[in-house]
Amino acid sequence: MTKSDYREIFRILAANNPKPTTELQYSSTFELLVAVMLSAQATDISVNKATKTLYACAKTPKQILDLGEEGLIKHIKSIGLYRNKAKNILKTCQIILDKYAGEVPKTRDELVKLPGVGRKTANVVLNTAYGEPVIAIDTHIFRVANRTGMAKGKTTLIVEQKLEKRVPTEFLLDAHHWLILHGRYVCKARNPECDKCKIYNYCKWTKKPK
Protein backbone atom coordinates (compact mmCIF):
# COMPACT_ATOMS: atom_id res chain seq x y z
CA MET A 1 0.00 0.00 0.00
CA THR A 2 1.12 3.55 -0.71
CA LYS A 3 0.94 6.51 1.65
CA SER A 4 -1.99 7.82 -0.32
CA ASP A 5 -3.76 4.46 0.14
CA TYR A 6 -3.44 4.69 3.91
CA ARG A 7 -4.64 8.28 3.89
CA GLU A 8 -7.68 7.39 1.79
CA ILE A 9 -8.53 4.34 3.91
CA PHE A 10 -8.65 6.38 7.08
CA ARG A 11 -10.35 9.31 5.40
CA ILE A 12 -13.14 6.91 4.43
CA LEU A 13 -13.35 5.37 7.90
CA ALA A 14 -13.40 8.84 9.46
CA ALA A 15 -16.14 10.04 7.15
CA ASN A 16 -18.22 7.00 8.02
CA ASN A 17 -17.71 7.45 11.78
CA PRO A 18 -16.38 10.93 12.70
CA LYS A 19 -16.23 10.39 16.47
CA PRO A 20 -15.43 6.75 17.20
CA THR A 21 -14.96 5.48 20.72
CA THR A 22 -14.88 2.29 22.74
CA GLU A 23 -18.11 0.36 23.23
CA LEU A 24 -17.15 -0.33 26.83
CA GLN A 25 -19.24 1.74 29.25
CA TYR A 26 -17.38 3.75 31.88
CA SER A 27 -17.46 7.12 33.62
CA SER A 28 -13.86 7.41 34.86
CA THR A 29 -10.39 6.31 33.87
CA PHE A 30 -10.41 3.76 36.67
CA GLU A 31 -13.71 2.29 35.46
CA LEU A 32 -12.25 2.06 31.95
CA LEU A 33 -9.18 0.25 33.26
CA VAL A 34 -11.28 -2.33 35.09
CA ALA A 35 -13.57 -2.81 32.09
CA VAL A 36 -10.63 -3.41 29.75
CA MET A 37 -9.08 -5.86 32.24
CA LEU A 38 -12.37 -7.76 32.24
CA SER A 39 -12.66 -7.69 28.46
CA ALA A 40 -9.85 -10.16 27.80
CA GLN A 41 -11.46 -13.16 26.05
CA ALA A 42 -14.88 -11.58 26.63
CA THR A 43 -17.23 -9.42 24.61
CA ASP A 44 -17.86 -5.77 25.38
CA ILE A 45 -21.54 -6.60 25.78
CA SER A 46 -20.84 -9.14 28.52
CA VAL A 47 -18.43 -6.75 30.26
CA ASN A 48 -20.96 -3.92 30.18
CA LYS A 49 -23.59 -6.15 31.78
CA ALA A 50 -21.17 -7.02 34.59
CA THR A 51 -19.86 -3.52 35.21
CA LYS A 52 -23.37 -2.06 35.24
CA THR A 53 -24.08 -3.81 38.53
CA LEU A 54 -20.50 -3.52 39.80
CA TYR A 55 -20.19 0.23 39.28
CA ALA A 56 -23.62 0.78 40.82
CA CYS A 57 -22.15 -0.21 44.18
CA ALA A 58 -18.37 0.13 43.74
CA LYS A 59 -16.60 2.45 41.32
CA THR A 60 -13.34 3.39 43.04
CA PRO A 61 -10.30 1.30 44.02
CA LYS A 62 -11.23 1.55 47.71
CA GLN A 63 -14.86 0.56 47.12
CA ILE A 64 -13.89 -2.47 45.03
CA LEU A 65 -11.33 -3.55 47.64
CA ASP A 66 -14.05 -3.30 50.26
CA LEU A 67 -16.13 -5.79 48.27
CA GLY A 68 -13.47 -8.44 48.72
CA GLU A 69 -12.79 -11.24 46.26
CA GLU A 70 -16.12 -13.03 46.63
CA GLY A 71 -18.03 -9.76 46.56
CA LEU A 72 -16.33 -8.77 43.32
CA ILE A 73 -16.84 -12.22 41.81
CA LYS A 74 -20.56 -11.93 42.45
CA HIS A 75 -20.65 -9.17 39.81
CA ILE A 76 -18.23 -10.62 37.26
CA LYS A 77 -18.80 -14.38 37.43
CA SER A 78 -20.53 -14.36 34.04
CA ILE A 79 -17.22 -13.40 32.43
CA GLY A 80 -14.54 -15.91 31.47
CA LEU A 81 -11.53 -16.31 33.78
CA TYR A 82 -13.42 -14.32 36.41
CA ARG A 83 -11.50 -15.68 39.41
CA ASN A 84 -8.12 -14.75 38.02
CA LYS A 85 -9.44 -11.39 36.87
CA ALA A 86 -10.89 -10.70 40.31
CA LYS A 87 -7.55 -11.39 41.97
CA ASN A 88 -5.72 -9.11 39.53
CA ILE A 89 -8.26 -6.30 39.84
CA LEU A 90 -8.01 -6.36 43.64
CA LYS A 91 -4.20 -6.34 43.53
CA THR A 92 -4.29 -3.48 41.01
CA CYS A 93 -6.70 -1.51 43.20
CA GLN A 94 -4.32 -1.83 46.16
CA ILE A 95 -1.34 -0.67 44.11
CA ILE A 96 -3.26 2.29 42.69
CA LEU A 97 -4.18 3.34 46.22
CA ASP A 98 -0.74 2.76 47.76
CA LYS A 99 1.46 4.05 44.95
CA TYR A 100 -0.66 6.43 42.89
CA ALA A 101 -3.00 8.04 45.44
CA GLY A 102 -6.02 6.43 43.84
CA GLU A 103 -5.28 7.63 40.31
CA VAL A 104 -4.61 5.41 37.29
CA PRO A 105 -0.98 5.90 36.17
CA LYS A 106 -0.41 7.71 32.88
CA THR A 107 2.55 5.88 31.36
CA ARG A 108 2.75 2.49 29.65
CA ASP A 109 5.69 1.42 31.79
CA GLU A 110 3.68 2.00 34.95
CA LEU A 111 0.46 0.52 33.61
CA VAL A 112 1.95 -2.79 32.46
CA LYS A 113 3.38 -3.34 35.94
CA LEU A 114 -0.15 -3.55 37.33
CA PRO A 115 -1.38 -7.16 37.78
CA GLY A 116 -3.51 -8.24 34.84
CA VAL A 117 -2.55 -5.27 32.68
CA GLY A 118 -0.69 -6.07 29.46
CA ARG A 119 0.40 -3.85 26.62
CA LYS A 120 -3.00 -3.95 24.91
CA THR A 121 -4.88 -2.91 28.05
CA ALA A 122 -2.33 -0.19 28.75
CA ASN A 123 -2.65 1.17 25.22
CA VAL A 124 -6.44 1.28 25.44
CA VAL A 125 -6.21 3.38 28.60
CA LEU A 126 -3.51 5.63 27.15
CA ASN A 127 -5.50 6.16 23.96
CA THR A 128 -9.08 6.38 25.22
CA ALA A 129 -8.57 8.07 28.59
CA TYR A 130 -5.39 10.04 28.12
CA GLY A 131 -5.52 10.89 24.41
CA GLU A 132 -2.26 9.23 23.44
CA PRO A 133 -1.91 8.39 19.70
CA VAL A 134 -1.25 4.69 20.27
CA ILE A 135 -2.97 1.60 18.86
CA ALA A 136 -4.03 -1.29 21.06
CA ILE A 137 -3.89 -4.49 19.06
CA ASP A 138 -6.73 -6.86 19.83
CA THR A 139 -7.85 -9.84 17.74
CA HIS A 140 -9.98 -7.61 15.48
CA ILE A 141 -7.21 -5.16 14.63
CA PHE A 142 -4.68 -7.96 14.23
CA ARG A 143 -6.97 -9.68 11.72
CA VAL A 144 -7.89 -6.52 9.80
CA ALA A 145 -4.27 -5.36 9.57
CA ASN A 146 -3.06 -8.72 8.26
CA ARG A 147 -6.01 -9.52 6.02
CA THR A 148 -6.17 -6.15 4.27
CA GLY A 149 -2.40 -5.81 4.00
CA MET A 150 -2.30 -2.61 6.05
CA ALA A 151 0.24 -4.10 8.44
CA LYS A 152 1.23 -7.73 8.13
CA GLY A 153 2.92 -9.30 11.13
CA LYS A 154 3.08 -12.51 13.13
CA THR A 155 2.94 -10.75 16.50
CA THR A 156 0.75 -7.99 17.90
CA LEU A 157 3.80 -5.85 18.61
CA ILE A 158 4.95 -5.97 14.99
CA VAL A 159 1.47 -5.03 13.77
CA GLU A 160 1.24 -2.22 16.34
CA GLN A 161 4.58 -0.75 15.33
CA LYS A 162 3.79 -0.94 11.62
CA LEU A 163 0.38 0.68 12.01
CA GLU A 164 1.67 3.50 14.19
CA LYS A 165 4.29 4.20 11.55
CA ARG A 166 1.94 4.01 8.56
CA VAL A 167 -1.31 5.58 9.74
CA PRO A 168 -1.31 9.30 8.84
CA THR A 169 -0.72 11.46 11.91
CA GLU A 170 -4.08 13.21 11.76
CA PHE A 171 -5.87 9.87 11.98
CA LEU A 172 -3.65 8.11 14.51
CA LEU A 173 -5.58 9.04 17.66
CA ASP A 174 -8.82 7.42 16.44
CA ALA A 175 -7.34 4.65 14.27
CA HIS A 176 -7.59 2.17 17.13
CA HIS A 177 -11.37 2.56 17.34
CA TRP A 178 -12.01 2.60 13.59
CA LEU A 179 -10.08 -0.63 13.08
CA ILE A 180 -11.72 -2.45 15.99
CA LEU A 181 -15.21 -1.50 14.83
CA HIS A 182 -14.39 -2.43 11.25
CA GLY A 183 -13.19 -5.85 12.38
CA ARG A 184 -16.10 -6.38 14.73
CA TYR A 185 -18.89 -5.51 12.33
CA VAL A 186 -17.54 -5.79 8.76
CA CYS A 187 -14.21 -7.59 8.42
CA LYS A 188 -15.30 -10.46 10.66
CA ALA A 189 -13.22 -13.55 11.30
CA ARG A 190 -15.87 -15.73 9.73
CA ASN A 191 -17.95 -14.59 6.81
CA PRO A 192 -16.54 -11.07 6.42
CA GLU A 193 -19.13 -8.75 4.88
CA CYS A 194 -17.04 -7.57 1.95
CA ASP A 195 -20.14 -6.26 0.19
CA LYS A 196 -20.53 -3.70 2.99
CA CYS A 197 -16.85 -2.78 3.21
CA LYS A 198 -16.14 0.91 2.64
CA ILE A 199 -12.45 0.23 2.01
CA TYR A 200 -12.92 -2.80 -0.26
CA ASN A 201 -10.99 -1.24 -3.15
CA TYR A 202 -7.87 -0.87 -1.01
CA CYS A 203 -7.99 -4.34 0.57
CA LYS A 204 -5.25 -6.73 -0.54
CA TRP A 205 -6.95 -9.91 0.75
CA THR A 206 -6.51 -12.53 -1.94
CA LYS A 207 -9.69 -14.37 -0.90
CA LYS A 208 -12.05 -11.42 -1.06
CA PRO A 209 -14.96 -11.84 -3.49
CA LYS A 210 -14.54 -10.15 -6.84
Steps between C-alpha positions, in 0.01 A plus 500: 500500500612855429482796736207631303323164546532523877380859498196411290415195712488704817330793332221260403479346847495847656226620269292196587551545876633848592515446877580136573547373852508181702177307549596431860291707742686701763492837674860529624847390401498245780170353379646477149807319631290242683271452200794440266655255749171310500471507122781253434339200325158658558265716298437865577132417540570246774741739674247783492237277660742413781631850562149646503429325829858529627531875448157555654647401836878534456677732258826594672804291598407525869137401441597197291756392761228525762292251301766235545568220254167321537309827493670599176449155349128529564491776236742355245443124517327502161831596339768249404801460731311699763692364800838593361368836385355569844834431666683728256246781531525494880881502489491786248259697719738468796798616295308796358408605853844442654720629219288738294266661755198339340574620147567278198863549388557681171796317348520161329794393714299558816178352366649169385643445848147479639377139545287392206596797284686420178609722216160490329312604814755772570468636147121511522523710816770725355301553181142522626551669837818697453487585129826334403535416126566130557328191359394211720514180300216263577388202291287723274777745415753220460271328249408816308862616477621164369205420276484837325877534473510820705754351739599137469669343800516179700486676837281776640805714571615488138152594378477781757834647399421481129159662539629782718762570236265481201175657618500872410559716807164675485321166522722324753307593815176338378648223283475252786122539521436504125693177449336318791151595384582407142620158613209447735221587260635472143833320466391213724708191564235282343292614208641852461241732346709618207190631324461756780868592522571869443869432437453197273693656211812537714488153658774261389330182629544238231182316604264795484209458257542669165 
